[in-house]
CSV table of C-alpha atoms in Angstrom, one decimal:
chain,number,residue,atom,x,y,z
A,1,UNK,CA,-26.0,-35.0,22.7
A,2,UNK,CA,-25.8,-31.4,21.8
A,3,UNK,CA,-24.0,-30.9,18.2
A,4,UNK,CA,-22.5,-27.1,18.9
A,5,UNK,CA,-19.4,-25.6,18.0
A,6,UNK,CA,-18.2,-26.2,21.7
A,7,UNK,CA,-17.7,-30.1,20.9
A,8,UNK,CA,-14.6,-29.3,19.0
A,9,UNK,CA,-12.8,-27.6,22.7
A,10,UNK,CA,-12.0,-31.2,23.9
A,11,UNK,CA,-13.6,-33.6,21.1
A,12,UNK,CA,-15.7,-36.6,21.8
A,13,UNK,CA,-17.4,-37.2,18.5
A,14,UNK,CA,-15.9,-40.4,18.1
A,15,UNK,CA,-15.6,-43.7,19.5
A,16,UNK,CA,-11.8,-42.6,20.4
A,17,UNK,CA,-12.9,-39.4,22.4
A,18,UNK,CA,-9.4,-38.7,22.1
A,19,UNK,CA,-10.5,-34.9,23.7
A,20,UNK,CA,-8.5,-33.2,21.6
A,21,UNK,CA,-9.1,-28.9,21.3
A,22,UNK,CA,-9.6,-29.3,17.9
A,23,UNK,CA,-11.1,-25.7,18.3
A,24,UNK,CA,-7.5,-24.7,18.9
A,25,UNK,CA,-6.0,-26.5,16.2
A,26,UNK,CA,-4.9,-29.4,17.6
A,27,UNK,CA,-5.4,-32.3,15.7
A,28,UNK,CA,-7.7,-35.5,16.6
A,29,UNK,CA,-7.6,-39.2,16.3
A,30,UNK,CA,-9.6,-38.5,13.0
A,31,UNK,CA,-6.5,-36.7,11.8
A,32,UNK,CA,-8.4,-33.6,11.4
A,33,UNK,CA,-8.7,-30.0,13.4
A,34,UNK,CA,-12.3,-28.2,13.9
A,35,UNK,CA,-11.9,-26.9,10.1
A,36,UNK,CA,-13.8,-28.7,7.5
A,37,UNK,CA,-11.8,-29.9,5.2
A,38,UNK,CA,-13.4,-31.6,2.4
A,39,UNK,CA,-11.3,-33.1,-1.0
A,40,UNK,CA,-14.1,-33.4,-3.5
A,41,UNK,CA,-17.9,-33.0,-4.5
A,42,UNK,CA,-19.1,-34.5,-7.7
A,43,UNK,CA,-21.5,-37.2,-9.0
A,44,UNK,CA,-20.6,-40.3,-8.0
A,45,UNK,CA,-22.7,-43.2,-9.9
A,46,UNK,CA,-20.7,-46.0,-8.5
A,47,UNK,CA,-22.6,-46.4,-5.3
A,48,UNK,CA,-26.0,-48.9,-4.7
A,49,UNK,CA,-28.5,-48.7,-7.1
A,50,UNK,CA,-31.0,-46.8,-5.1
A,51,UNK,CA,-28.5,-44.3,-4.0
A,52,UNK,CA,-26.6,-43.7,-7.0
A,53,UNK,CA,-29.8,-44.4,-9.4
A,54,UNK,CA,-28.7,-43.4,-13.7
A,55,UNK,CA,-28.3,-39.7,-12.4
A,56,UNK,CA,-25.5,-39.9,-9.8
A,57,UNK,CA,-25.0,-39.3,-6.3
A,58,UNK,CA,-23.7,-35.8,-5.2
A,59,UNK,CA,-21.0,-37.2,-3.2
A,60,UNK,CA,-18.9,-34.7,-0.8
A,61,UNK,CA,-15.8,-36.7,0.4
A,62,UNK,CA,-14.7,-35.1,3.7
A,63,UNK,CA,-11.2,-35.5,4.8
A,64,UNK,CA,-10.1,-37.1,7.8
A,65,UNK,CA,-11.1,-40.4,9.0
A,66,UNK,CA,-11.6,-41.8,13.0
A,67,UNK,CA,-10.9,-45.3,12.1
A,68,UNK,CA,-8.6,-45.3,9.5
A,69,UNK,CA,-8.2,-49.3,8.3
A,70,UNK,CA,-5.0,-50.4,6.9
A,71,UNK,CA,-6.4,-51.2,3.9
A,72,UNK,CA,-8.4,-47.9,3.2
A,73,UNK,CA,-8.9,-47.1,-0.5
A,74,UNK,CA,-9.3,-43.7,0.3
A,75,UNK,CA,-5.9,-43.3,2.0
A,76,UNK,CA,-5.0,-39.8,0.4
A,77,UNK,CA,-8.1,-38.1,2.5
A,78,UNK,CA,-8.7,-40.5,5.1
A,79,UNK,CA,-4.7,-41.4,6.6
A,80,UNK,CA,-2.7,-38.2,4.3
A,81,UNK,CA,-5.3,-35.2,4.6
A,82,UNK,CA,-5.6,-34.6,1.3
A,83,UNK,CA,-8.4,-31.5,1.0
A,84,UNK,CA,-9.3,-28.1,0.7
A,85,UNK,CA,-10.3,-26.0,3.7
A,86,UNK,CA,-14.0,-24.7,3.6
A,87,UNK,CA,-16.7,-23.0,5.5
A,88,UNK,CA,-19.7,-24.0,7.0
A,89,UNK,CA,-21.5,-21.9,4.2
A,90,UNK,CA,-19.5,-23.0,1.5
A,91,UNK,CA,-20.4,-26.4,2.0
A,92,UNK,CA,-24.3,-25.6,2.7
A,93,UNK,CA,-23.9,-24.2,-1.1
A,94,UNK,CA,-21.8,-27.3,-2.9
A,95,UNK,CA,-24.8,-29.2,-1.4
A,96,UNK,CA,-27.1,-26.9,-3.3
A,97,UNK,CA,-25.0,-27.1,-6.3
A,98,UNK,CA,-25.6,-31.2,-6.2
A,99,UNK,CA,-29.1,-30.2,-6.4
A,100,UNK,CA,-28.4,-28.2,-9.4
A,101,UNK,CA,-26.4,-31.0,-11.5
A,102,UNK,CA,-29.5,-33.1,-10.9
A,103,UNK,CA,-27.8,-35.3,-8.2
A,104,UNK,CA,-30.1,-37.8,-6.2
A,105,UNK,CA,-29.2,-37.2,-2.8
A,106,UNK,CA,-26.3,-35.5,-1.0
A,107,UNK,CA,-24.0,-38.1,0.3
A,108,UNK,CA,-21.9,-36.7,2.8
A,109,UNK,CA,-18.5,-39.5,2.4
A,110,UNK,CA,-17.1,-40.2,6.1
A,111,UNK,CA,-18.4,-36.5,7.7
A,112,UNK,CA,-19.7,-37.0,11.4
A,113,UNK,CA,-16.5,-36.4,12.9
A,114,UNK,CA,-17.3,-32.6,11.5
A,115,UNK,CA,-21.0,-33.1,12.5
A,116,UNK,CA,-21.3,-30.0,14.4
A,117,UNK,CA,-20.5,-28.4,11.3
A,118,UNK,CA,-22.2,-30.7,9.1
A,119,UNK,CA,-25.8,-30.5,10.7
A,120,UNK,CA,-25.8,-27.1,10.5
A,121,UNK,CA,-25.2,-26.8,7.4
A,122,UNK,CA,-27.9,-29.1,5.7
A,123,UNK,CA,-30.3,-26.9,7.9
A,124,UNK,CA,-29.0,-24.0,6.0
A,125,UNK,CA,-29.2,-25.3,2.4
A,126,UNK,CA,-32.5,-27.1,3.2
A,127,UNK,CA,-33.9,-23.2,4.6
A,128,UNK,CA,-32.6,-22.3,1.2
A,129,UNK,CA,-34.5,-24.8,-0.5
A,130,UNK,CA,-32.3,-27.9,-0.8
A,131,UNK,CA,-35.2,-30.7,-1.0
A,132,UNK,CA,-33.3,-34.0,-2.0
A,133,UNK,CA,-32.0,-36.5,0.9
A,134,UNK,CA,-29.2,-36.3,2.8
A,135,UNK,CA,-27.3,-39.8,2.8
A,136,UNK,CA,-24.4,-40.5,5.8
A,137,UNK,CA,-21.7,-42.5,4.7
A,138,UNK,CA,-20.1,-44.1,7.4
A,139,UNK,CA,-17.8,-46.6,8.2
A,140,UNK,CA,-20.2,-47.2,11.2
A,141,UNK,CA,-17.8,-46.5,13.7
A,142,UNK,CA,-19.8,-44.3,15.3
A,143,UNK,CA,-21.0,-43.1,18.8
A,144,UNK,CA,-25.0,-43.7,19.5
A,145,UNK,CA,-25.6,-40.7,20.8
A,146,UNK,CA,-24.6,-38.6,17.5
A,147,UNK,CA,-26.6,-41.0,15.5
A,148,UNK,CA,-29.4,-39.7,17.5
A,149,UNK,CA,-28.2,-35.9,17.4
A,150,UNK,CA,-28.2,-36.5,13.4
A,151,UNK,CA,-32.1,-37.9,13.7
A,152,UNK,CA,-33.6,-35.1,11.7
A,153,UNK,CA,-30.7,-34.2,9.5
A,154,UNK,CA,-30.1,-37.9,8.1
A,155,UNK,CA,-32.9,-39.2,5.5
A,156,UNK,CA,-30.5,-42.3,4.2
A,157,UNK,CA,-27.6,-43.8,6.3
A,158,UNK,CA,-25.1,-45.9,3.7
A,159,UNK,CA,-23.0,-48.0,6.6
A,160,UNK,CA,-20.2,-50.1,6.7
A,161,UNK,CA,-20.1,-53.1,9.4
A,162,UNK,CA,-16.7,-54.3,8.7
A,163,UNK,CA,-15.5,-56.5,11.3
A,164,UNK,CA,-17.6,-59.0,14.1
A,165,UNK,CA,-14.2,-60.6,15.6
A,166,UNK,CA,-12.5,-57.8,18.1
A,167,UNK,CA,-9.1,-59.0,17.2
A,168,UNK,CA,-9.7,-58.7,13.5
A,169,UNK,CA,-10.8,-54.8,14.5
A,170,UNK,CA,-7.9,-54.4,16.5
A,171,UNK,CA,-5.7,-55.7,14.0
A,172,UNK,CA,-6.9,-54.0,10.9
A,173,UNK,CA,-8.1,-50.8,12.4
A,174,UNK,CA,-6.9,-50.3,16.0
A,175,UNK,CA,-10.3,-50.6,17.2
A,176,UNK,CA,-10.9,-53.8,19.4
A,177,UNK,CA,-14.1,-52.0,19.8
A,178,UNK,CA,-15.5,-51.8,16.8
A,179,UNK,CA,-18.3,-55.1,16.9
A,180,UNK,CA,-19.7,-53.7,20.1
A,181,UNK,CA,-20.1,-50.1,18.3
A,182,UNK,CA,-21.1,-50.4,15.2
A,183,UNK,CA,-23.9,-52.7,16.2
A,184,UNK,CA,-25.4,-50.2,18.5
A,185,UNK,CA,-25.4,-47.5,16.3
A,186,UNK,CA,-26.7,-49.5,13.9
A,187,UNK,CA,-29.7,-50.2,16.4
A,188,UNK,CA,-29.8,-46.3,16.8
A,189,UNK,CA,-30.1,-45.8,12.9
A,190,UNK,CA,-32.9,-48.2,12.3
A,191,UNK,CA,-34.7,-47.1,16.1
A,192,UNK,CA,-34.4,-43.6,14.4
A,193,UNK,CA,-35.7,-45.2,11.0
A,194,UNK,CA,-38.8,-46.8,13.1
A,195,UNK,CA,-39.5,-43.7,14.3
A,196,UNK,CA,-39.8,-41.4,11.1
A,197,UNK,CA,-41.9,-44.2,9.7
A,198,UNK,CA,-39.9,-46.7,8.1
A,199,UNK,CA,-38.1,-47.1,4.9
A,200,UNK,CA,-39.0,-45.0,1.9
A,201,UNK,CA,-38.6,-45.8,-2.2
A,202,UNK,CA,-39.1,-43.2,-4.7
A,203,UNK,CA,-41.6,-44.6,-7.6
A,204,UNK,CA,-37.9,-45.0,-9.7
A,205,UNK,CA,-36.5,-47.0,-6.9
A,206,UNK,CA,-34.5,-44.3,-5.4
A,207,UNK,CA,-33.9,-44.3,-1.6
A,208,UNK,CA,-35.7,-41.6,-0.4
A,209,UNK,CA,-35.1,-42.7,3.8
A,210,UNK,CA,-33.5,-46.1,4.7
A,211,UNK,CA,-30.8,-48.0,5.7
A,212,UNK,CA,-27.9,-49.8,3.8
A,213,UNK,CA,-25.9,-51.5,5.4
A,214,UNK,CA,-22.4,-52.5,3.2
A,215,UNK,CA,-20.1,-55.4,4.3
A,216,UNK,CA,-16.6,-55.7,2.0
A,217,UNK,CA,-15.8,-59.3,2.1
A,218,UNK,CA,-11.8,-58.8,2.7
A,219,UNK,CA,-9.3,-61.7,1.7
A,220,UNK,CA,-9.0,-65.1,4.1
A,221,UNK,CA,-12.2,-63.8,6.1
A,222,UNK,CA,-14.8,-65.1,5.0
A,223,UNK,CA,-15.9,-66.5,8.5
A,224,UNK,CA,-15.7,-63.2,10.0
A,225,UNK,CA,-17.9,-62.1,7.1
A,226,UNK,CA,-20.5,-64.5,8.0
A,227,UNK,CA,-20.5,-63.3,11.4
A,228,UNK,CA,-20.9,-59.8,10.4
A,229,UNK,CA,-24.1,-60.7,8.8
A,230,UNK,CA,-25.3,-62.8,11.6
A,231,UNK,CA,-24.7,-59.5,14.1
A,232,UNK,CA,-27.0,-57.5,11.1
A,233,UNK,CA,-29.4,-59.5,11.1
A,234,UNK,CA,-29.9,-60.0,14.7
A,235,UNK,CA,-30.1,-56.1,15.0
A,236,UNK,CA,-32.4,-55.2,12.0
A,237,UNK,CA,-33.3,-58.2,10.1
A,238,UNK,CA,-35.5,-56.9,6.6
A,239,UNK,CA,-35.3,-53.4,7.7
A,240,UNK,CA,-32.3,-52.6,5.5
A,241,UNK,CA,-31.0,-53.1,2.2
A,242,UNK,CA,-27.9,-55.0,2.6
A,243,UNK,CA,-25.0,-54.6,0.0
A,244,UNK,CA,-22.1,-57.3,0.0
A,245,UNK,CA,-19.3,-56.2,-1.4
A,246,UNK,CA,-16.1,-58.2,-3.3
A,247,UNK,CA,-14.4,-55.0,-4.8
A,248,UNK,CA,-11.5,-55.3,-2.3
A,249,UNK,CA,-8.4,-54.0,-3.8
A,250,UNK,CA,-5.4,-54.3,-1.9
A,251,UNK,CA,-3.5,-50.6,-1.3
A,252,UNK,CA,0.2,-49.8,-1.6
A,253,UNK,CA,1.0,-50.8,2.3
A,254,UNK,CA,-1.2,-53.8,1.7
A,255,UNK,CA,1.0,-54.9,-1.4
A,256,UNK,CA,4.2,-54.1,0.7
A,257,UNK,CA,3.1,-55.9,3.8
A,258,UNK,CA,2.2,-59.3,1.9
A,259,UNK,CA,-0.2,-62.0,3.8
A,260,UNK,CA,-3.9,-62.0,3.0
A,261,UNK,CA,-4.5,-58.5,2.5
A,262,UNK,CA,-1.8,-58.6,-0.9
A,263,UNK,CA,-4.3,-60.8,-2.5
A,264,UNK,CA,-8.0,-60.2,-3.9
A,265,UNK,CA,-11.0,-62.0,-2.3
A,266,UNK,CA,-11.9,-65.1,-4.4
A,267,UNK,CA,-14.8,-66.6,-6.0
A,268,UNK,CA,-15.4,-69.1,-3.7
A,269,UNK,CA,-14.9,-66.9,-0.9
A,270,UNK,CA,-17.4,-64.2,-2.3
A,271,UNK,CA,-20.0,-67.4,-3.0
A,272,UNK,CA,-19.5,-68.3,0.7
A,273,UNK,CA,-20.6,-64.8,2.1
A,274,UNK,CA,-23.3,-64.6,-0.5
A,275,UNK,CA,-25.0,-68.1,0.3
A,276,UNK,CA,-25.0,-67.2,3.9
A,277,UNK,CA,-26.8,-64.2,3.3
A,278,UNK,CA,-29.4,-65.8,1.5
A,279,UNK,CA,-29.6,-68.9,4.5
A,280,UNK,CA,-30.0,-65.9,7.0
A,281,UNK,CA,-32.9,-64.3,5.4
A,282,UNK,CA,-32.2,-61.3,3.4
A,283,UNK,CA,-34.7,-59.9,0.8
A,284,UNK,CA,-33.0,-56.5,-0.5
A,285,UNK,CA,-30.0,-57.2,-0.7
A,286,UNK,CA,-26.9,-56.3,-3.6
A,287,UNK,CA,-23.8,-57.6,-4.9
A,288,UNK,CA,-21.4,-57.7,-7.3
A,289,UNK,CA,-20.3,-59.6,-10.4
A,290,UNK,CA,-17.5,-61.3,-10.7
A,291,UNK,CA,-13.9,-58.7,-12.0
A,292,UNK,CA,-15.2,-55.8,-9.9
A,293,UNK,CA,-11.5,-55.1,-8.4
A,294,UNK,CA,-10.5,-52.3,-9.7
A,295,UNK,CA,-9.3,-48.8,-8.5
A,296,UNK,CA,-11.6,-47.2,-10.5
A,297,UNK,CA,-14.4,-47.5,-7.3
A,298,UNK,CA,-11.5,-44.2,-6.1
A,299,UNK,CA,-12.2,-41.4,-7.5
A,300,UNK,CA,-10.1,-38.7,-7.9
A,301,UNK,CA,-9.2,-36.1,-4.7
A,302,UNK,CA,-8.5,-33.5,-6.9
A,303,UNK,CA,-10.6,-30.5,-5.6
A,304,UNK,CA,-12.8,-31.0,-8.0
A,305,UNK,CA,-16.2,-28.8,-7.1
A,306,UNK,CA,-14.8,-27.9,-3.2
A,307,UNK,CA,-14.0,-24.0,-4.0
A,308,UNK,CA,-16.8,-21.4,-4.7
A,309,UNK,CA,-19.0,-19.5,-3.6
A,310,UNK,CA,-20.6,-19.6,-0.2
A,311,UNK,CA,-24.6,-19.7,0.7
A,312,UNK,CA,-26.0,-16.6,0.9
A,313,UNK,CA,-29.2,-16.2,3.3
A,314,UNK,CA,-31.4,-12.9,3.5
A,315,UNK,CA,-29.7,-10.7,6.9
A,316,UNK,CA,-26.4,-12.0,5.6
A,317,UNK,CA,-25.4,-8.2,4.1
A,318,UNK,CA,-25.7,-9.3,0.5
């Protein structure tokens, strides 16, 4: 698959391939049109310890979203479109300013259904000397074949596989399909990892190319969970780092709608996931303690670090 500027005229980036002229202005099933639109970049240290490391993850949180879960906790960018407009060049230079602030990585939050734009513009910032890894956070809803198209762009993919049941998808994120998808691309990400030699640990224990593969436990599903980890494992095994997550916090529709989603995920739940992870196999793997619920995981979509200057390459005129 061929990441141009002409994939925006009638869009198939996505699972959906709703074919929307994004180009035009119309809007896809992601929410979004073909104009990046991006709602902050800052250090983020809240993510896995080899991403986020003592110095912080440059995070760029891209608005927009394909799947779009009821229970997002990024609902302002992902469902309301909360962001700034920028330009391919502008954000080629906020991932140089990451660089700058001494940021591990770039991790590019929920971008691919920009990734025209997006893989052009880590080519530009790396030309202009950009030298730390590019991490793809994903929700892992995502086609194969751009996995592929992203081969050389993406050093670390950070991605969710939230659902095994098809009903549970269909219910929680209008995507029977989800299972079925994000275990191929998984399959893609670590064929691609295979390829470029494997997983790849700074001497501080920073991911410098890998896999991590995040599951978020979610309230009265702890069965599903275990499946989840069952389809991981049958795809990758010890290839990734997996990261089990119990930080579900239940959103403003989620509190209005009641039912399982109103409530946090228990300790015994949590435990249940955990142990079955360890039954399975899994050497690398994270978790979290015990009172991790907490809206503090959001940041805030403020702008913070979207608007400056653009990247400026020799033949531009300046």
């Amino acid at each position: 698959m061929e990441l141009a500027p002409s994939a925006y005229e009638r869009c198939e980036l996505c699972p959906r391939r709703c074919g929307a002229r994004r180009a035009a202005g119309e809007r896809g099933a992601c929410g979004e049109t073909a104009q990046i639109m991006v709602a902050r970049s800052a250090l983020h240290l809240w993510e896995e310890p080899p991403i986020s490391g003592e110095a912080g993850s440059g995070t760029i949180f891209f608005s927009g979203c394909p799947l779009r879960c009821v229970f997002c906790q990024n609902h302002e960018i992902s469902h309301e479109g909360v962001g700034l407009p920028v330009t391919p060049g502008r954000l080629a230079q906020m991932m140089l300013e990451q660089q700058a602030r001494g940021a591990l990585n770039v991790n590019l939050v929920t971008p691919l259904h920009f990734a025209p734009h997006v893989a052009g513009a880590v080519r530009a910032a790396r030309g202009a000397g950009l030298a730390i890894p590019i991490v793809c956070n994903t929700s892992g809803y995502e086609l194969p074949e751009v996995v592929d198209a992203l081969a050389d762009v993406v050093d670390v993919w950070l991605t969710d596989f939230k659902y095994s049941d098809p009903a549970l998808a269909a219910r929680l994120s209008a995507a029977r399909d989800y299972p079925e998808v994000a275990q191929a691309a998984l399959g893609r990400m670590v064929a691609n990892l295979r390829a470029r030699g494997g997983a790849l640990l700074g001497d501080d224990g920073r991911m410098l190319r890998g896999i991590v593969v995040r599951h978020l436990v979610l309230p009265g599903h702890a069965d599903d969970s275990c499946a989840v980890l069952d389809r991981v494992w049958e795809t990758c095994g010890n290839e990734v780092d997996l990261s089990v997550m119990n930080q579900y916090t239940p959103n403003e529709a989620c509190r209005r709608r009641g039912g399982e989603l109103a409530r946090a995920v228990t300790d015994e739940e949590y435990e249940l996931v955990l142990d079955h992870a360890d039954d399975l196999g899994f050497e690398r793997m994270w978790w979290q303690e015990g009172g991790t619920v907490s809206e503090s995981f959001v940041p805030a979509f403020d702008a913070t670090g979207v608007e400056g200057p653009e990247l400026v390459r020799p033949g531009d005129g300046v």
